[in-house]
Amino acid sequence: MLRPYHTFTVIPSLPPQLRPLRELAYNLWWSWNLDVVDLFRRLDRDLWEETGHNPVLMLGKISQDRLEEAANDDGFLAHMMRVYQALNHYMRSTDTWFQKTYGNELPDLKIAYFSAEYGITECIPIYSGGLGVLAGDHLKSASSLGLPLVGVGLLYQEGYFRQYLNADGWQQESYPINDFHNMPLQLERDGTGQPVTIAVEYPGRTVKAQVWRVQVGRVPLYLLDANVPENSPEDRAITAQLYGGDLDMRIRQEILLGIGGMRALRALGIRPTICHMNEGHSAFLALERIRMAMEDYGLSFAEAKELTTAGNVFTTHTPVPAGIDLFPPSMMDHYFGEYYQKLGISREEFLALGRPPQHHPDESFSMAVLALHLSASANGVSRRHGEVARRMWQDLWPGLPLEEIPIIHITNGIHPRSWISHDMDTLLLRYLGPRWLERPEDQTVWERVKRIPDEELWNTHERRRERLVAVARERLAQQLARRGATPKEIAAATEVLNPDALTIGFARRFATYKRALLLFTDLDRLIRILNDPERPVQIIFAGKAHPRDNAGKEFIRQIVHLARREELRRRVIFLEDYDMSLARYLVQGADVWLNTPRPGLEASGTSGMKASANGVLHLSTFDGWWCEGYSPEVGWRIGSGEIYEDERYGDEVEARTLYDLLEKDVIPLFYERGTDRLPRQWIAKMKNAMSKVAPFFNTHRMVREYTEQLYIPAARRYNRLAANDYQATKALVAWLNKLHQHWGEVRILSVESDAHDEIPVSAEINIRARIQLGTLTPEDVTVQVFHGTVGPEGEIREYKVNDMVTEGAGEDGTYIYTGVILCEKSGLSGFTVRILPHHPDLHTPYIPGLIVWAS
């Protein structure tokens, strides 16, 4: 291999009048500002498409003659200056929601958001699916809301794979190399102009990484790149592929993301108050944050752990244990043997950070458990997923009722401006005004959707369906040509789909639990539905299976083969290489968005939210976000979220329900037309979907909830512990040491009450408990009455908790506590008493293992 003696970067040669184009190209604000996209399309529409919507690459490839022509085009220059001034105003504005709400209280707040993948725009392909797109949308809304937030991730040389199918329909993967120098990202440089680099210790060597920056509006996203000459080929591959390689590669990537990410922030002069872990991939950052605090402030491990945990937030997206990253103890020893010593703790203490309280010696180290142990706040990503997550991790808090497991939920959302079509955007501006761009979470703004004339909304949607059909035909012809199909087969691609037919979209990751084949359970019935001459229906499939998921690949292969049947070839197609660009066409142009995950396995899902914001109606099993979003006015649900022990039987039941919904509700509603040829009832449902789904299921609302419920409380807690040379931290750790040492002395000796049988509703019951605290004092504990109705298995449910008060110490050194409960409803009721730790600086009273119940 011939290597250069010297390297340099060649940049586009722009005429002086066009220099603002460079700044516009490098700020991904353009990815959600259609006026800027129109500017680049105006420069060269074909080249915009050819470069994959990459303005940096486009400016490097465009002819100098065309640039000179644009530089002398008054109309183009006026357009450019308008959007350039808008960008400058956006970047300089301090009149943001965060600044007005919290700016004075927390002027030095800095939030670091860590994610293994980011889906911001298709021309930076470092995402695989929903997790990355959510992270990208999170940054976009954080930018518009003015949060002092930075993103941290890895920059993958090959990204996630590109998908193509062989002649048999079997998924193949290719890994084209990303040319970072022709993408909208830039190397971070120090004061001398040299690239900012960091170093991370791996067994027997040090791995270096350089830092790139992607500017996402006001938010910088810092991405680590290990493909530098100082590293061995093996280590340069750490940032080669997203989710590629084996378990050893996974831990090396996660070490670089977490530990390297914290060091990158330090090298950039950023000291975050809050670190937000988007899934457990980055959880090693919590260890590095502890190590840094020990080194910087002279704190012990226990003190640094309490301080930094107060500022950590963890979001789990995984509804099943199989989705958690687990590393065997031998692998942890290999990579962290020296790190144990830096933290000043034993191997057993270190491994316990990633294990449940009751574990066996060979138990794997869980990244999710590590994140839960070292975060003050944790959340699931929908109401139902919050319930699932509390059930999954109940063992981490033994003795605590399920409902009190300290994992809340903040339901996911989407960034509407990134996903609503240009046509729909124009219509919304006309009838909702510019406020929908500025405050997409404002319910009152979206109520104005009802004012849009039916004709205009329907015509707008029909244009998007026609565009989807045209793109689908074009892409199908291209993939057939790549596969070596005959000219006749390629020509037939222009005949598939009908721009006027009811169009169903199904596009997502091809994991088997998402049940892409559910629609084909009764093939004869489906063929009759699709080929009704008066009411035709068509389905567009897209999605990737993980390279090692052969079962998911088989689902794709079966759909491709089914689509080749004569009865289906014009009605069912599979489009290769699903990405953000294709996703936009689908969620903007389909009539129905189909989602069929097996209930209990979808944490949230966001594609249906994108579709609903465009007036596409959602048809889904009752899982994830749809448990909150569904109502009969906005879409349809398949079942009620039942979980079947016999999965095959459950699939058959829900397939029949799906066919019934299509035949009796969906298809008749779509084709019910008056003399004006408008489906008035369908349009009413579209308006309901837009006005009810869009204002809640968006990332402006989501990021505000993260800020109000997690970031701000965490920042206050962290600042309190850090004040006055960490005095509160040191006092808290001293108290925790005392608590752990003496908790075994705490007893509930007796509980008495004036309860008797047949107590009338609204009566009060007085409760008296005698408590032994040993060395501890009443200031160290909270004593509570736990009361509610009693279920058939003798458990207390629908409970309430009342604090009891002490009447002082008795002669024998015990304490008397009293409390009152109110009998609010008839039926069998009961109560018990419990003791929890209490300290003003505890982030939660639920410390694993420290709870005493009356027995």
Short mmCIF file of C-alpha atoms in Angstrom, two decimals, residues 92-456:
data_model
loop_
_atom_site.label_atom_id
_atom_site.label_comp_id
_atom_site.label_asym_id
_atom_site.label_seq_id
_atom_site.Cartn_x
_atom_site.Cartn_y
_atom_site.Cartn_z
CA ARG A 92 -27.20 33.99 18.63
CA SER A 93 -30.65 34.05 20.19
CA THR A 94 -30.79 33.72 23.96
CA ASP A 95 -34.57 33.94 24.05
CA THR A 96 -34.99 30.18 24.41
CA TRP A 97 -37.26 28.12 26.64
CA PHE A 98 -34.34 26.88 28.76
CA GLN A 99 -32.73 30.28 29.14
CA LYS A 100 -35.99 31.89 30.22
CA THR A 101 -36.88 29.05 32.58
CA TYR A 102 -33.59 27.95 34.19
CA GLY A 103 -30.84 30.19 32.82
CA ASN A 104 -30.57 32.41 35.89
CA GLU A 105 -30.68 29.52 38.37
CA LEU A 106 -28.17 27.27 36.59
CA PRO A 107 -25.93 29.49 34.45
CA ASP A 108 -23.06 26.95 34.42
CA LEU A 109 -25.11 23.83 33.70
CA LYS A 110 -23.66 21.52 31.04
CA ILE A 111 -25.41 18.31 29.95
CA ALA A 112 -23.49 15.57 28.12
CA TYR A 113 -25.69 13.15 26.15
CA PHE A 114 -23.99 9.84 25.28
CA SER A 115 -25.28 7.45 22.63
CA ALA A 116 -23.70 4.67 20.55
CA GLU A 117 -25.49 5.92 17.43
CA TYR A 118 -26.99 9.11 16.04
CA GLY A 119 -29.44 9.39 13.17
CA ILE A 120 -29.44 13.09 12.30
CA THR A 121 -29.45 12.94 8.53
CA GLU A 122 -28.84 10.24 5.95
CA CYS A 123 -25.56 11.76 4.76
CA ILE A 124 -23.92 10.90 8.12
CA PRO A 125 -24.76 7.17 8.23
CA ILE A 126 -23.75 6.29 11.79
CA TYR A 127 -27.14 4.94 12.88
CA SER A 128 -28.91 1.61 12.59
CA GLY A 129 -32.49 2.48 13.47
CA GLY A 130 -34.84 3.88 16.06
CA LEU A 131 -32.34 4.36 18.90
CA GLY A 132 -30.06 6.48 16.75
CA VAL A 133 -32.86 8.47 15.13
CA LEU A 134 -34.28 9.20 18.58
CA ALA A 135 -30.84 10.43 19.70
CA GLY A 136 -30.62 12.69 16.66
CA ASP A 137 -34.10 14.09 17.28
CA HIS A 138 -33.16 14.61 20.95
CA LEU A 139 -30.25 16.83 19.92
CA LYS A 140 -32.40 18.80 17.46
CA SER A 141 -35.04 19.63 20.07
CA ALA A 142 -32.36 20.35 22.68
CA SER A 143 -30.95 22.87 20.22
CA SER A 144 -34.26 24.60 19.60
CA LEU A 145 -35.14 24.66 23.31
CA GLY A 146 -31.72 26.14 24.08
CA LEU A 147 -30.43 23.41 26.40
CA PRO A 148 -26.72 23.66 27.27
CA LEU A 149 -26.21 20.15 25.90
CA VAL A 150 -23.45 18.40 23.97
CA GLY A 151 -23.62 14.99 22.34
CA VAL A 152 -20.93 12.31 22.56
CA GLY A 153 -20.58 9.25 20.34
CA LEU A 154 -18.33 7.26 18.01
CA LEU A 155 -17.60 8.04 14.37
CA TYR A 156 -17.79 4.77 12.43
CA GLN A 157 -15.64 4.54 9.31
CA GLU A 158 -18.04 2.05 7.75
CA GLY A 159 -21.16 3.02 9.69
CA TYR A 160 -23.97 0.49 9.73
CA PHE A 161 -24.16 -1.83 6.74
CA ARG A 162 -25.80 -1.10 3.40
CA GLN A 163 -28.37 -3.72 2.49
CA TYR A 164 -28.94 -5.47 -0.82
CA LEU A 165 -30.68 -8.73 -1.66
CA ASN A 166 -29.38 -11.58 -3.76
CA ALA A 167 -31.43 -13.33 -6.41
CA ASP A 168 -33.04 -15.52 -3.75
CA GLY A 169 -34.07 -12.52 -1.65
CA TRP A 170 -31.46 -13.21 1.04
CA GLN A 171 -30.05 -10.09 2.69
CA GLN A 172 -26.44 -9.26 1.88
CA GLU A 173 -24.34 -6.58 3.59
CA SER A 174 -21.82 -4.14 2.19
CA TYR A 175 -19.77 -1.65 4.16
CA PRO A 176 -18.84 1.40 2.06
CA ILE A 177 -16.19 3.64 3.59
CA ASN A 178 -17.39 6.97 4.95
CA ASP A 179 -15.34 9.89 3.63
CA PHE A 180 -15.37 12.13 6.69
CA HIS A 181 -13.66 14.99 4.82
CA ASN A 182 -16.62 15.21 2.45
CA MET A 183 -19.28 15.08 5.15
CA PRO A 184 -20.72 17.89 7.30
CA LEU A 185 -18.32 17.30 10.18
CA GLN A 186 -15.00 18.85 11.13
CA LEU A 187 -11.96 17.84 13.14
CA GLU A 188 -11.71 19.60 16.49
CA ARG A 189 -8.36 21.39 16.77
CA ASP A 190 -6.46 22.81 19.71
CA GLY A 191 -4.93 26.27 20.00
CA THR A 192 -1.97 25.26 17.82
CA GLY A 193 -4.19 23.93 15.05
CA GLN A 194 -3.50 20.28 15.84
CA PRO A 195 -6.37 17.77 16.03
CA VAL A 196 -7.67 17.19 19.56
CA THR A 197 -6.82 13.63 20.57
CA ILE A 198 -7.42 11.50 23.65
CA ALA A 199 -5.86 8.29 24.92
CA VAL A 200 -7.50 5.29 26.56
CA GLU A 201 -5.60 2.42 28.16
CA TYR A 202 -6.35 -1.07 26.87
CA PRO A 203 -4.50 -4.22 28.00
CA GLY A 204 -0.84 -3.81 27.06
CA ARG A 205 -1.27 -0.69 24.94
CA THR A 206 -2.81 2.76 24.70
CA VAL A 207 -5.42 3.53 22.07
CA LYS A 208 -5.71 7.05 20.71
CA ALA A 209 -8.72 8.72 19.10
CA GLN A 210 -9.27 12.05 17.43
CA VAL A 211 -12.40 14.11 17.95
CA TRP A 212 -14.73 15.29 15.21
CA ARG A 213 -17.56 17.76 15.67
CA VAL A 214 -20.97 17.78 14.02
CA GLN A 215 -22.83 21.04 14.63
CA VAL A 216 -26.53 20.29 15.18
CA GLY A 217 -27.99 23.76 15.39
CA ARG A 218 -26.77 25.12 18.72
CA VAL A 219 -25.69 21.66 19.93
CA PRO A 220 -22.22 20.28 19.18
CA LEU A 221 -21.95 16.51 18.75
CA TYR A 222 -18.45 15.16 19.44
CA LEU A 223 -17.54 11.87 17.76
CA LEU A 224 -14.45 9.76 18.54
CA ASP A 225 -12.46 8.24 15.70
CA ALA A 226 -9.84 5.57 16.45
CA ASN A 227 -8.73 5.24 12.84
CA VAL A 228 -5.50 7.17 13.37
CA PRO A 229 -1.92 6.17 12.39
CA GLU A 230 -0.76 5.81 15.99
CA ASN A 231 -3.04 2.80 16.51
CA SER A 232 -2.54 -0.78 15.35
CA PRO A 233 -4.87 -2.04 12.57
CA GLU A 234 -6.77 -4.00 15.23
CA ASP A 235 -7.38 -0.88 17.30
CA ARG A 236 -8.13 1.32 14.31
CA ALA A 237 -11.04 -1.05 13.70
CA ILE A 238 -12.67 -0.12 17.04
CA THR A 239 -14.60 2.59 15.24
CA ALA A 240 -15.02 0.68 11.99
CA GLN A 241 -18.60 -0.61 12.24
CA LEU A 242 -21.66 0.17 14.31
CA TYR A 243 -22.68 -3.01 16.17
CA GLY A 244 -20.13 -5.00 14.19
CA GLY A 245 -17.71 -7.65 15.42
CA ASP A 246 -17.89 -9.96 18.39
CA LEU A 247 -18.29 -9.44 22.14
CA ASP A 248 -14.64 -8.44 22.45
CA MET A 249 -15.12 -5.68 19.89
CA ARG A 250 -18.29 -4.58 21.68
CA ILE A 251 -16.50 -4.03 25.00
CA ARG A 252 -13.65 -2.20 23.27
CA GLN A 253 -16.15 0.12 21.58
CA GLU A 254 -18.02 0.74 24.80
CA ILE A 255 -14.81 1.51 26.68
CA LEU A 256 -13.95 4.10 24.04
CA LEU A 257 -17.47 5.54 24.08
CA GLY A 258 -17.77 5.83 27.87
CA ILE A 259 -14.24 6.32 29.16
CA GLY A 260 -12.91 7.92 25.98
CA GLY A 261 -15.98 10.11 25.70
CA MET A 262 -15.43 11.56 29.18
CA ARG A 263 -11.77 12.19 28.35
CA ALA A 264 -12.75 13.91 25.10
CA LEU A 265 -14.99 16.29 27.00
CA ARG A 266 -12.12 17.00 29.41
CA ALA A 267 -9.77 17.68 26.47
CA LEU A 268 -12.32 20.14 25.07
CA GLY A 269 -12.61 21.96 28.39
CA ILE A 270 -16.13 20.66 29.07
CA ARG A 271 -16.98 19.48 32.60
CA PRO A 272 -20.54 18.20 32.53
CA THR A 273 -22.86 18.50 35.48
CA ILE A 274 -25.21 15.91 33.99
CA CYS A 275 -24.26 12.82 31.99
CA HIS A 276 -27.19 11.17 30.21
CA MET A 277 -26.66 7.57 29.11
CA ASN A 278 -28.95 6.76 26.18
CA GLU A 279 -29.05 2.98 26.70
CA GLY A 280 -26.32 1.08 28.54
CA HIS A 281 -23.64 1.16 25.83
CA SER A 282 -21.98 4.22 27.40
CA ALA A 283 -22.28 3.16 31.06
CA PHE A 284 -18.49 2.93 31.55
CA LEU A 285 -18.58 6.74 31.61
CA ALA A 286 -19.90 6.48 35.18
CA LEU A 287 -16.70 4.69 36.23
CA GLU A 288 -14.49 7.24 34.52
CA ARG A 289 -16.45 10.06 36.09
CA ILE A 290 -15.76 8.54 39.51
CA ARG A 291 -12.07 8.17 38.71
CA MET A 292 -11.84 11.78 37.55
CA ALA A 293 -13.57 13.05 40.69
CA MET A 294 -11.18 11.06 42.87
CA GLU A 295 -8.20 12.46 40.99
CA ASP A 296 -9.47 16.05 40.74
CA TYR A 297 -10.95 16.58 44.18
CA GLY A 298 -9.11 14.11 46.38
CA LEU A 299 -12.29 12.18 47.16
CA SER A 300 -12.50 8.54 48.17
CA PHE A 301 -14.20 6.06 45.85
CA ALA A 302 -17.36 6.12 47.98
CA GLU A 303 -17.43 9.93 48.01
CA ALA A 304 -16.78 10.24 44.28
CA LYS A 305 -19.45 7.62 43.61
CA GLU A 306 -22.12 9.51 45.56
CA LEU A 307 -21.17 12.83 43.97
CA THR A 308 -21.12 11.66 40.36
CA THR A 309 -24.11 9.33 40.65
CA ALA A 310 -26.15 12.36 41.64
CA GLY A 311 -25.47 13.81 38.18
CA ASN A 312 -26.05 10.69 36.06
CA VAL A 313 -29.25 9.89 34.14
CA PHE A 314 -29.96 6.55 32.44
CA THR A 315 -32.54 5.78 29.76
CA THR A 316 -33.22 2.12 29.08
CA HIS A 317 -34.76 1.15 25.73
CA THR A 318 -34.67 -2.61 26.19
CA PRO A 319 -37.80 -4.57 27.18
CA VAL A 320 -36.12 -8.01 27.32
CA PRO A 321 -33.02 -9.28 29.17
CA ALA A 322 -31.60 -10.64 25.90
CA GLY A 323 -31.08 -7.09 24.67
CA ILE A 324 -28.66 -6.17 27.48
CA ASP A 325 -24.88 -6.08 26.94
CA LEU A 326 -23.32 -8.70 29.24
CA PHE A 327 -19.59 -9.33 29.64
CA PRO A 328 -18.14 -12.39 31.41
CA PRO A 329 -15.97 -11.76 34.51
CA SER A 330 -12.84 -12.96 32.69
CA MET A 331 -13.34 -10.29 30.04
CA MET A 332 -13.86 -7.63 32.71
CA ASP A 333 -10.65 -8.78 34.42
CA HIS A 334 -8.79 -8.53 31.12
CA TYR A 335 -9.91 -5.00 30.33
CA PHE A 336 -10.36 -3.53 33.81
CA GLY A 337 -7.80 -5.33 36.00
CA GLU A 338 -5.69 -2.18 36.33
CA TYR A 339 -8.75 0.06 36.47
CA TYR A 340 -9.91 -1.64 39.70
CA GLN A 341 -6.72 -0.38 41.32
CA LYS A 342 -7.19 3.17 40.04
CA LEU A 343 -10.58 3.23 41.73
CA GLY A 344 -9.14 1.80 44.94
CA ILE A 345 -11.63 -1.04 45.19
CA SER A 346 -11.40 -4.80 45.02
CA ARG A 347 -12.32 -6.97 42.09
CA GLU A 348 -15.44 -8.17 43.91
CA GLU A 349 -16.53 -4.61 44.69
CA PHE A 350 -15.99 -3.61 41.07
CA LEU A 351 -17.90 -6.55 39.58
CA ALA A 352 -20.75 -5.96 42.06
CA LEU A 353 -21.41 -2.63 40.33
CA GLY A 354 -22.66 -4.56 37.29
CA ARG A 355 -24.46 -7.40 39.07
CA PRO A 356 -27.72 -7.85 41.01
CA PRO A 357 -27.47 -8.15 44.82
CA GLN A 358 -27.94 -11.92 44.74
CA HIS A 359 -25.44 -13.15 42.17
CA HIS A 360 -23.30 -16.21 41.61
CA PRO A 361 -19.50 -16.00 41.22
CA ASP A 362 -19.61 -16.42 37.43
CA GLU A 363 -22.43 -13.91 36.89
CA SER A 364 -21.82 -11.70 33.86
CA PHE A 365 -21.28 -7.98 34.19
CA SER A 366 -24.36 -6.10 32.97
CA MET A 367 -24.06 -2.66 31.43
CA ALA A 368 -27.68 -1.90 32.30
CA VAL A 369 -27.13 -2.86 35.95
CA LEU A 370 -23.99 -0.70 36.03
CA ALA A 371 -25.99 2.23 34.67
CA LEU A 372 -28.81 1.67 37.18
CA HIS A 373 -26.39 1.39 40.11
CA LEU A 374 -24.53 4.58 39.16
CA SER A 375 -27.43 6.83 38.11
CA ALA A 376 -29.65 8.88 40.35
CA SER A 377 -32.48 8.72 37.81
CA ALA A 378 -33.62 6.09 35.35
CA ASN A 379 -36.48 5.90 32.89
CA GLY A 380 -38.17 3.73 30.32
CA VAL A 381 -39.38 5.18 27.03
CA SER A 382 -43.15 4.71 27.23
CA ARG A 383 -45.66 4.19 30.02
CA ARG A 384 -45.90 0.47 29.28
CA HIS A 385 -42.12 0.14 28.97
CA GLY A 386 -41.73 1.83 32.35
CA GLU A 387 -43.86 -0.96 33.83
CA VAL A 388 -41.86 -3.60 31.95
CA ALA A 389 -38.54 -2.08 33.10
CA ARG A 390 -39.62 -2.01 36.72
CA ARG A 391 -40.53 -5.70 36.46
CA MET A 392 -37.23 -6.53 34.70
CA TRP A 393 -35.09 -4.87 37.35
CA GLN A 394 -37.13 -5.53 40.50
CA ASP A 395 -34.43 -7.86 41.81
CA LEU A 396 -32.05 -4.90 42.19
CA TRP A 397 -34.26 -3.54 44.98
CA PRO A 398 -35.22 -6.58 47.08
CA GLY A 399 -38.21 -6.05 49.31
CA LEU A 400 -39.52 -3.05 47.38
CA PRO A 401 -42.99 -3.20 45.79
CA LEU A 402 -42.96 -3.26 42.01
CA GLU A 403 -44.63 0.13 41.65
CA GLU A 404 -41.95 1.82 43.75
CA ILE A 405 -38.96 0.55 41.78
CA PRO A 406 -37.22 3.88 40.98
CA ILE A 407 -37.59 3.73 37.20
CA ILE A 408 -40.03 6.24 35.75
CA HIS A 409 -41.11 6.66 32.15
CA ILE A 410 -40.68 9.51 29.69
CA THR A 411 -42.41 8.59 26.46
CA ASN A 412 -40.40 8.98 23.27
CA GLY A 413 -41.23 11.48 20.59
CA ILE A 414 -40.11 12.63 17.15
CA HIS A 415 -38.75 15.91 15.81
CA PRO A 416 -41.70 16.97 13.64
CA ARG A 417 -39.82 19.33 11.31
CA SER A 418 -37.45 16.51 10.37
CA TRP A 419 -40.26 14.18 9.33
CA ILE A 420 -43.17 16.25 8.03
CA SER A 421 -43.17 16.57 4.25
CA HIS A 422 -42.46 19.78 2.39
CA ASP A 423 -46.02 19.76 1.04
CA MET A 424 -47.53 19.28 4.49
CA ASP A 425 -45.19 21.88 5.99
CA THR A 426 -46.47 24.46 3.51
CA LEU A 427 -50.06 23.58 4.35
CA LEU A 428 -49.45 23.75 8.11
CA LEU A 429 -47.76 27.13 7.82
CA ARG A 430 -50.79 28.44 5.97
CA TYR A 431 -53.35 27.29 8.55
CA LEU A 432 -51.41 26.85 11.81
CA GLY A 433 -48.97 29.72 11.35
CA PRO A 434 -45.24 29.73 12.18
CA ARG A 435 -45.92 28.79 15.80
CA TRP A 436 -46.11 25.14 14.84
CA LEU A 437 -42.43 25.36 13.90
CA GLU A 438 -41.46 27.08 17.16
CA ARG A 439 -43.74 25.24 19.62
CA PRO A 440 -44.66 21.87 18.11
CA GLU A 441 -45.59 20.63 21.59
CA ASP A 442 -48.38 23.24 21.93
CA GLN A 443 -51.73 21.45 21.78
CA THR A 444 -53.64 24.64 20.98
CA VAL A 445 -51.60 25.15 17.81
CA TRP A 446 -52.39 21.67 16.48
CA GLU A 447 -56.11 22.13 17.15
CA ARG A 448 -56.04 24.46 14.14
CA VAL A 449 -55.57 21.41 11.90
CA LYS A 450 -59.36 21.17 12.01
CA ARG A 451 -59.48 24.46 10.05
CA ILE A 452 -57.70 22.98 7.03
CA PRO A 453 -60.22 22.43 4.22
CA ASP A 454 -60.70 18.73 3.51
CA GLU A 455 -59.87 19.21 -0.17
CA GLU A 456 -56.50 20.80 0.58
#
